[in-house]
Tab-separated table of C-alpha atoms and ligand atoms in Angstrom:
chain	number	residue	atom	x	y	z
J	27	MET	CA	-29.186	14.852	-16.785
J	28	ASP	CA	-27.235	11.553	-17.998
J	29	PRO	CA	-25.305	11.231	-14.417
J	30	ARG	CA	-21.983	10.210	-17.089
J	31	ASN	CA	-21.047	14.061	-17.183
J	32	GLN	CA	-22.706	15.399	-13.852
J	33	PHE	CA	-19.132	15.350	-13.334
J	34	ASN	CA	-17.360	17.674	-16.128
J	35	LEU	CA	-14.177	15.907	-15.836
J	36	ARG	CA	-10.924	18.268	-16.084
J	37	TYR	CA	-7.832	16.886	-18.073
J	38	PRO	CA	-4.448	17.522	-16.211
J	39	ARG	CA	-2.698	20.212	-17.086
J	40	SER	CA	-0.190	20.142	-20.031
J	41	ASN	CA	2.816	21.775	-17.978
J	42	LYS	CA	2.347	18.472	-15.776
J	43	ILE	CA	3.441	16.418	-17.993
J	44	ASN	CA	6.733	16.498	-18.331
J	45	MET	CA	7.946	17.008	-14.792
J	46	THR	CA	9.276	14.176	-12.005
J	47	LYS	CA	6.335	12.647	-10.960
J	48	ILE	CA	6.767	11.649	-7.027
J	49	SER	CA	4.985	8.233	-5.367
J	50	LEU	CA	4.525	7.907	-1.879
J	51	ILE	CA	4.334	4.422	-0.584
J	52	THR	CA	3.828	3.580	3.107
J	53	GLY	CA	5.614	0.838	4.941
J	54	ALA	CA	8.626	1.014	2.980
J	55	THR	CA	11.384	-0.251	5.272
J	56	SER	CA	10.508	-3.977	4.070
J	57	GLY	CA	8.560	-5.982	1.943
J	58	ILE	CA	6.486	-4.571	-0.809
J	59	GLY	CA	7.236	-0.883	0.163
J	60	LYS	CA	10.715	-0.987	-0.105
J	61	ALA	CA	10.294	-3.069	-3.488
J	62	CYS	CA	7.361	-0.289	-4.339
J	63	ALA	CA	10.298	2.257	-3.267
J	64	GLU	CA	13.221	0.649	-5.669
J	65	ARG	CA	10.813	-0.719	-8.404
J	66	PHE	CA	8.919	3.642	-8.825
J	67	ALA	CA	12.981	5.199	-8.112
J	68	LYS	CA	13.973	3.157	-10.871
J	69	GLU	CA	11.031	3.878	-12.881
J	70	GLY	CA	12.276	8.090	-12.140
J	71	TYR	CA	10.245	9.043	-9.868
J	72	ASN	CA	10.782	10.749	-7.217
J	73	VAL	CA	9.801	9.005	-3.759
J	74	ILE	CA	8.799	9.471	-0.005
J	75	ILE	CA	9.037	6.702	1.896
J	76	THR	CA	7.927	5.985	5.222
J	77	GLY	CA	7.508	3.755	8.590
J	78	ARG	CA	8.952	3.703	11.240
J	79	ARG	CA	12.224	2.638	11.344
J	80	GLU	CA	14.196	5.330	10.752
J	81	GLU	CA	17.184	3.635	10.310
J	82	ARG	CA	15.850	1.725	7.006
J	83	LEU	CA	14.066	4.992	5.819
J	84	GLN	CA	18.243	6.327	6.080
J	85	ASN	CA	19.642	3.569	4.120
J	86	LEU	CA	17.159	3.347	1.497
J	87	LYS	CA	16.769	6.500	1.114
J	88	LYS	CA	20.359	6.823	0.667
J	89	GLU	CA	20.869	3.574	-2.159
J	90	LEU	CA	17.602	5.454	-4.167
J	91	GLU	CA	19.561	7.709	-4.798
J	92	ASN	CA	23.086	6.705	-5.343
J	93	ALA	CA	20.930	4.220	-7.599
J	94	PHE	CA	18.986	5.652	-10.079
J	95	ASN	CA	19.512	9.634	-9.883
J	96	ILE	CA	16.021	10.854	-8.344
J	97	GLU	CA	15.453	12.220	-4.988
J	98	VAL	CA	14.362	10.434	-2.008
J	99	HIS	CA	11.576	11.265	1.070
J	100	PRO	CA	11.844	9.700	4.606
J	101	LEU	CA	9.040	9.448	6.292
J	102	SER	CA	9.285	8.715	9.984
J	103	PHE	CA	5.880	8.677	11.725
J	104	ASP	CA	3.850	5.291	13.130
J	105	ILE	CA	0.501	4.994	11.203
J	106	ARG	CA	-1.909	4.879	13.607
J	107	GLU	CA	-1.239	8.297	15.473
J	108	ARG	CA	-3.504	10.085	13.640
J	109	GLU	CA	-1.866	13.260	14.263
J	110	ALA	CA	1.839	12.048	13.088
J	111	VAL	CA	-0.144	11.578	9.558
J	112	GLU	CA	-1.590	14.999	9.734
J	113	LYS	CA	2.115	17.375	10.474
J	114	ALA	CA	3.431	14.371	8.580
J	115	VAL	CA	1.902	15.039	5.272
J	116	THR	CA	1.109	18.686	5.994
J	117	SER	CA	4.556	19.522	6.396
J	118	LEU	CA	5.233	18.598	3.343
J	119	PRO	CA	7.550	21.165	1.208
J	120	GLU	CA	5.927	22.438	-1.645
J	121	ASN	CA	8.324	20.777	-4.353
J	122	TRP	CA	7.146	17.600	-2.256
J	123	GLN	CA	3.336	18.032	-2.158
J	124	LYS	CA	3.129	17.338	-6.094
J	125	VAL	CA	1.922	13.263	-4.899
J	126	ASP	CA	1.190	11.617	-8.291
J	127	VAL	CA	1.217	7.946	-6.155
J	128	LEU	CA	0.337	7.135	-3.193
J	129	VAL	CA	1.069	2.990	-1.994
J	130	ASN	CA	-1.212	2.238	0.647
J	131	ASN	CA	0.930	-0.164	1.821
J	132	ALA	CA	1.898	-0.729	5.451
J	133	GLY	CA	0.194	-2.982	7.208
J	134	LEU	CA	0.667	-6.194	9.614
J	135	ALA	CA	-1.155	-10.106	10.874
J	136	LEU	CA	-0.477	-10.270	14.421
J	137	GLY	CA	-0.916	-14.213	15.848
J	138	LEU	CA	-3.591	-17.055	14.563
J	139	SER	CA	-5.503	-17.241	16.530
J	140	PRO	CA	-9.732	-18.321	16.834
J	141	ILE	CA	-11.869	-15.660	17.962
J	142	HIS	CA	-12.465	-16.540	21.761
J	143	GLU	CA	-8.392	-16.467	22.231
J	144	GLY	CA	-7.907	-13.590	20.140
J	145	ASN	CA	-5.368	-11.628	22.359
J	146	THR	CA	-7.145	-7.642	21.941
J	147	ASP	CA	-4.036	-6.111	22.307
J	148	ASP	CA	-3.616	-7.186	18.078
J	149	TRP	CA	-6.684	-6.570	16.686
J	150	ASP	CA	-6.877	-2.375	18.125
J	151	THR	CA	-3.303	-2.704	16.226
J	152	MET	CA	-3.958	-4.408	13.407
J	153	ILE	CA	-7.412	-2.905	13.021
J	154	ASP	CA	-5.511	1.292	13.752
J	155	THR	CA	-2.821	0.107	11.633
J	156	ASN	CA	-4.133	-1.848	8.636
J	157	ILE	CA	-7.762	0.339	8.108
J	158	LYS	CA	-7.537	3.497	10.557
J	159	GLY	CA	-4.013	3.894	9.647
J	160	LEU	CA	-4.453	4.179	5.963
J	161	LEU	CA	-7.517	6.741	6.357
J	162	TYR	CA	-5.350	8.335	7.580
J	163	ILE	CA	-2.516	9.504	5.962
J	164	SER	CA	-5.931	8.840	2.174
J	165	LYS	CA	-7.761	11.767	4.055
J	166	GLN	CA	-4.152	13.821	3.923
J	167	VAL	CA	-3.327	13.014	0.724
J	168	ALA	CA	-6.451	12.990	-0.746
J	169	ASN	CA	-6.631	16.396	-0.019
J	170	LEU	CA	-3.092	17.111	-1.882
J	171	MET	CA	-4.194	15.682	-5.060
J	172	VAL	CA	-7.998	17.228	-4.883
J	173	LYS	CA	-5.868	20.310	-5.062
J	174	ASN	CA	-3.074	19.102	-7.859
J	175	GLY	CA	-6.779	17.784	-9.543
J	176	LEU	CA	-4.846	14.822	-10.126
J	177	GLY	CA	-3.714	11.106	-8.181
J	178	HIS	CA	-3.443	8.026	-8.384
J	179	ILE	CA	-4.325	5.539	-4.126
J	180	ILE	CA	-3.149	2.213	-5.022
J	181	HIS	CA	-4.521	0.024	-1.570
J	182	ILE	CA	-2.026	-3.244	-1.504
J	183	GLY	CA	-5.298	-5.577	0.120
J	184	SER	CA	-5.497	-9.263	0.868
J	185	ILE	CA	-6.284	-12.696	-0.970
J	186	ALA	CA	-7.808	-11.731	3.217
J	187	GLY	CA	-9.468	-9.722	2.365
J	188	ARG	CA	-11.780	-12.226	-0.433
J	189	GLU	CA	-12.236	-15.146	1.800
J	190	SER	CA	-11.598	-15.310	5.673
J	191	TYR	CA	-10.096	-18.611	6.352
J	192	ALA	CA	-9.468	-20.156	10.364
J	193	ASN	CA	-8.149	-17.979	12.819
J	194	GLY	CA	-7.383	-14.902	11.017
J	195	ASN	CA	-10.703	-13.259	11.235
J	196	VAL	CA	-9.476	-9.962	13.020
J	197	TYR	CA	-7.218	-9.895	10.113
J	198	CYS	CA	-9.274	-11.147	7.543
J	199	ALA	CA	-11.405	-7.832	8.612
J	200	THR	CA	-9.120	-5.762	8.240
J	201	LYS	CA	-8.136	-6.731	4.836
J	202	HIS	CA	-12.563	-7.202	3.933
J	203	ALA	CA	-12.586	-2.979	5.218
J	204	VAL	CA	-9.992	-2.044	2.300
J	205	ASP	CA	-11.098	-4.146	-0.231
J	206	GLY	CA	-14.502	-2.172	0.007
J	207	LEU	CA	-12.994	1.651	0.813
J	208	THR	CA	-11.038	0.497	-2.100
J	209	LYS	CA	-14.676	1.097	-3.878
J	210	ALA	CA	-15.492	3.730	-1.537
J	211	MET	CA	-13.031	6.642	-1.977
J	212	ARG	CA	-13.290	5.298	-5.809
J	213	ILE	CA	-16.498	6.540	-6.469
J	214	ASP	CA	-15.655	10.131	-3.839
J	215	LEU	CA	-12.845	10.645	-5.513
J	216	LEU	CA	-14.134	10.697	-9.493
J	217	PRO	CA	-14.767	13.651	-9.277
J	218	HIS	CA	-11.463	15.128	-9.108
J	219	ASN	CA	-9.150	13.381	-11.325
J	220	ILE	CA	-8.095	10.396	-8.777
J	221	LYS	CA	-7.886	7.000	-9.158
J	222	VAL	CA	-8.696	3.742	-6.848
J	223	THR	CA	-6.624	0.451	-7.247
J	224	GLN	CA	-7.182	-2.161	-4.952
J	225	ILE	CA	-3.746	-4.909	-5.657
J	226	ALA	CA	-4.495	-7.906	-3.144
J	227	PRO	CA	-1.667	-10.983	-3.331
J	228	GLY	CA	-1.722	-14.304	-2.248
J	229	ALA	CA	1.505	-15.533	-0.293
J	230	VAL	CA	4.368	-12.549	-0.373
J	231	GLU	CA	7.381	-13.912	1.468
J	232	THR	CA	8.676	-10.786	3.868
J	233	GLU	CA	9.219	-10.344	7.032
J	234	PHE	CA	5.265	-10.734	7.520
J	235	SER	CA	4.490	-13.879	8.452
J	236	GLU	CA	8.130	-13.630	11.285
J	237	VAL	CA	6.305	-10.319	12.021
J	238	ARG	CA	2.298	-12.301	12.155
J	239	PHE	CA	3.979	-15.119	14.791
J	240	LYS	CA	5.983	-12.038	16.933
J	241	GLY	CA	9.621	-13.094	15.769
J	242	ASP	CA	9.496	-16.683	15.741
J	243	LYS	CA	11.651	-17.442	12.405
J	244	GLN	CA	11.208	-21.374	12.586
J	245	ARG	CA	7.158	-21.442	12.181
J	246	ALA	CA	7.823	-18.032	10.334
J	247	ALA	CA	9.584	-20.244	7.405
J	248	GLY	CA	7.107	-22.452	7.736
J	249	VAL	CA	4.810	-20.687	5.892
J	250	TYR	CA	6.366	-20.754	3.229
J	251	ASN	CA	7.136	-24.600	2.778
J	252	GLY	CA	7.119	-26.028	-0.449
J	253	PHE	CA	6.100	-24.039	-2.443
J	254	LYS	CA	7.954	-20.985	-4.761
J	255	PRO	CA	5.550	-18.154	-3.338
J	256	LEU	CA	5.223	-14.606	-4.599
J	257	THR	CA	8.078	-11.564	-4.403
J	258	GLY	CA	7.562	-8.036	-3.258
J	259	THR	CA	9.276	-6.648	-6.946
J	260	ASP	CA	6.647	-9.240	-8.116
J	261	ILE	CA	3.859	-7.108	-6.943
J	262	ALA	CA	5.195	-3.690	-7.401
J	263	ASP	CA	5.715	-4.548	-11.058
J	264	ALA	CA	1.435	-4.763	-10.407
J	265	VAL	CA	1.118	-1.562	-8.717
J	266	TYR	CA	3.495	0.442	-10.883
J	267	TYR	CA	1.981	-1.358	-14.028
J	268	ALA	CA	-1.069	0.517	-13.063
J	269	ALA	CA	0.991	3.618	-11.713
J	270	SER	CA	2.316	3.303	-15.512
J	271	LEU	CA	-1.658	2.862	-17.854
J	272	PRO	CA	-3.394	5.817	-19.566
J	273	LEU	CA	-4.762	8.887	-17.869
J	274	HIS	CA	-8.240	6.855	-19.107
J	275	VAL	CA	-7.437	3.518	-17.658
J	276	ASN	CA	-7.357	2.381	-13.910
J	277	ILE	CA	-7.102	-0.723	-12.845
J	278	ASN	CA	-10.073	-0.904	-10.097
J	279	ASP	CA	-8.600	-4.363	-8.572
J	280	LEU	CA	-6.107	-7.665	-8.751
J	281	LEU	CA	-6.144	-10.416	-7.142
J	282	ILE	CA	-3.034	-11.544	-7.942
J	283	MET	CA	-1.592	-15.086	-6.488
J	284	PRO	CA	2.051	-17.440	-6.764
J	285	MET	CA	0.831	-20.071	-9.198
J	286	ALA	CA	1.179	-23.232	-6.690
J	287	GLN	CA	-1.870	-21.302	-4.270
J	288	ALA	CA	-5.656	-21.764	-5.292
J	289	ASN	CA	-7.628	-19.845	-2.538
J	290	ALA	CA	-5.724	-18.783	0.626
J	291	THR	CA	-5.387	-22.208	2.295
J	292	THR	CA	-4.994	-23.693	-0.797
J	293	ILE	CA	-1.555	-24.822	-1.545
J	294	ASP	CA	0.472	-27.347	-3.467
J	295	ARG	CA	3.685	-27.809	-1.205
J	296	ARG	CA	4.900	-30.366	-3.182
J	297	ASN	CA	8.044	-28.301	-4.421
M	301	NDP	P1	6.647	-6.394	6.329
M	301	NDP	O1	6.421	-6.581	7.112
M	301	NDP	O2	7.571	-7.242	5.208
M	301	NDP	O3	6.887	-4.589	5.488
M	301	NDP	C1	5.537	-4.492	6.712
M	301	NDP	C2	5.432	-2.803	6.413
M	301	NDP	O4	4.325	-1.912	7.132
M	301	NDP	C3	6.773	-2.803	7.096
M	301	NDP	O5	7.357	-1.721	6.965
M	301	NDP	C4	5.956	-1.521	8.602
M	301	NDP	O6	7.445	-0.398	8.332
M	301	NDP	C5	5.407	-1.015	7.598
M	301	NDP	N1	4.168	-1.119	8.894
M	301	NDP	C6	3.797	-1.757	9.908
M	301	NDP	N2	3.170	-0.808	10.879
M	301	NDP	C7	3.215	0.501	10.364
M	301	NDP	C8	3.029	1.251	11.510
M	301	NDP	N3	2.711	1.161	12.649
M	301	NDP	N4	3.142	2.001	10.777
M	301	NDP	C9	4.273	2.957	9.878
M	301	NDP	N5	4.626	2.221	9.207
M	301	NDP	C10	4.273	0.381	9.499
M	301	NDP	O7	5.290	-7.364	5.470
M	301	NDP	P2	4.697	-6.485	4.365
M	301	NDP	O8	5.077	-5.952	3.033
M	301	NDP	O9	4.163	-9.204	3.887
M	301	NDP	O10	3.204	-5.867	4.277
M	301	NDP	C11	3.032	-5.050	3.832
M	301	NDP	C12	1.748	-4.800	2.809
M	301	NDP	O11	1.373	-5.641	2.014
M	301	NDP	C13	0.197	-5.560	4.665
M	301	NDP	O12	-0.530	-4.208	4.167
M	301	NDP	C14	-0.076	-6.911	4.518
M	301	NDP	O13	-1.365	-7.241	5.158
M	301	NDP	C15	-0.139	-7.060	2.517
M	301	NDP	N6	-0.097	-8.178	2.509
M	301	NDP	C16	0.896	-8.774	2.284
M	301	NDP	C17	0.891	-10.546	2.054
M	301	NDP	C18	2.502	-11.210	2.124
M	301	NDP	O14	1.971	-12.745	2.416
M	301	NDP	N7	3.075	-11.179	2.397
M	301	NDP	C19	0.262	-11.116	0.862
M	301	NDP	C20	-1.186	-9.980	0.879
M	301	NDP	C21	-0.864	-8.638	0.938
M	301	NDP	P3	8.149	-0.702	10.021
M	301	NDP	O15	7.806	-1.687	10.608
M	301	NDP	O16	9.016	0.163	9.553
M	301	NDP	O17	7.290	0.625	10.970
M	302	8X3	C1	-1.826	-11.701	3.782
M	302	8X3	C2	-2.364	-13.045	3.550
M	302	8X3	O1	-2.668	-15.265	3.884
M	302	8X3	O2	-1.257	-14.367	5.192
M	302	8X3	O3	-2.755	-10.971	3.138
M	302	8X3	O4	-4.101	-13.921	4.753
M	302	8X3	S1	-2.360	-14.553	4.124
């Protein structure tokens, strides 16, 4: 059998074309995820926003509904808790179950230490959030997409998933895992008309470094000294671009860097 024909690809039912689309964005309380929620809402999507900080989710819901005349469904849970993730997705009201786009963005780095001095609690948190959390929500939402016969999963990877840098060991490993899962999921979900994309940024100025350095704002600010980093909006633009392409086109992978950053560790800080 010609392997190109093995999936008997089906295309979306025409009655879906004019329905309001839904995007589910994890980690929408800050940074890249918040910018993605804003961008999809601006484009007329109804959005499901997730994160642990309930008050921020409620504020964002008000803001987006007022600004863009769309609907927002906030879901507050810790993505590391498998049962909480399952409950959140399986209890979505029926009109929120046709998720067109899942943006797997929730994630973090904690610390920057050589392997023999690493904090093992921090390792667990990064692995549980960036890999296991991404898997838990992907399984649940992919199930909905398989039922719908269509979908798009977009992972926020990182330059840290392409290169390992000094003292970044476990964070870099989690983002290498996201890279591997992007490729694996694309294969598994191909027969179900589900696209899988990775958007991998270099330095983006968000709360990321403040989280990595556990509230040390001065050290966090130093990460972006002397050059113009990317913004959450720059990444949201790329995420939306990937999501907006025709059905037959998929962006497999995009590596997006600030102009001043050549690779994970070479940054021109003369400005
Ligand atoms: P922020 O710290 O600004 O945002 C992180 C988001 O992840 C928050 O909304 C946070 O929500 C959510 N999150 C973290 N842990 C959990 C958890 N246990 N359960 C649920 N949600 C969680 O950082 P960024 O916007 O920069 O990071 C977003 C993604 O981008 C991450 O995956 C990061 O690895 C990646 N990235 C970032 C880069 C950068 O330079 N900033 C570059 C490359 C990739 P809450 O705290 O409310 O739960
Ligand atoms: C975040 C970018 O370079 O701090 O993924 O790892 S970096």
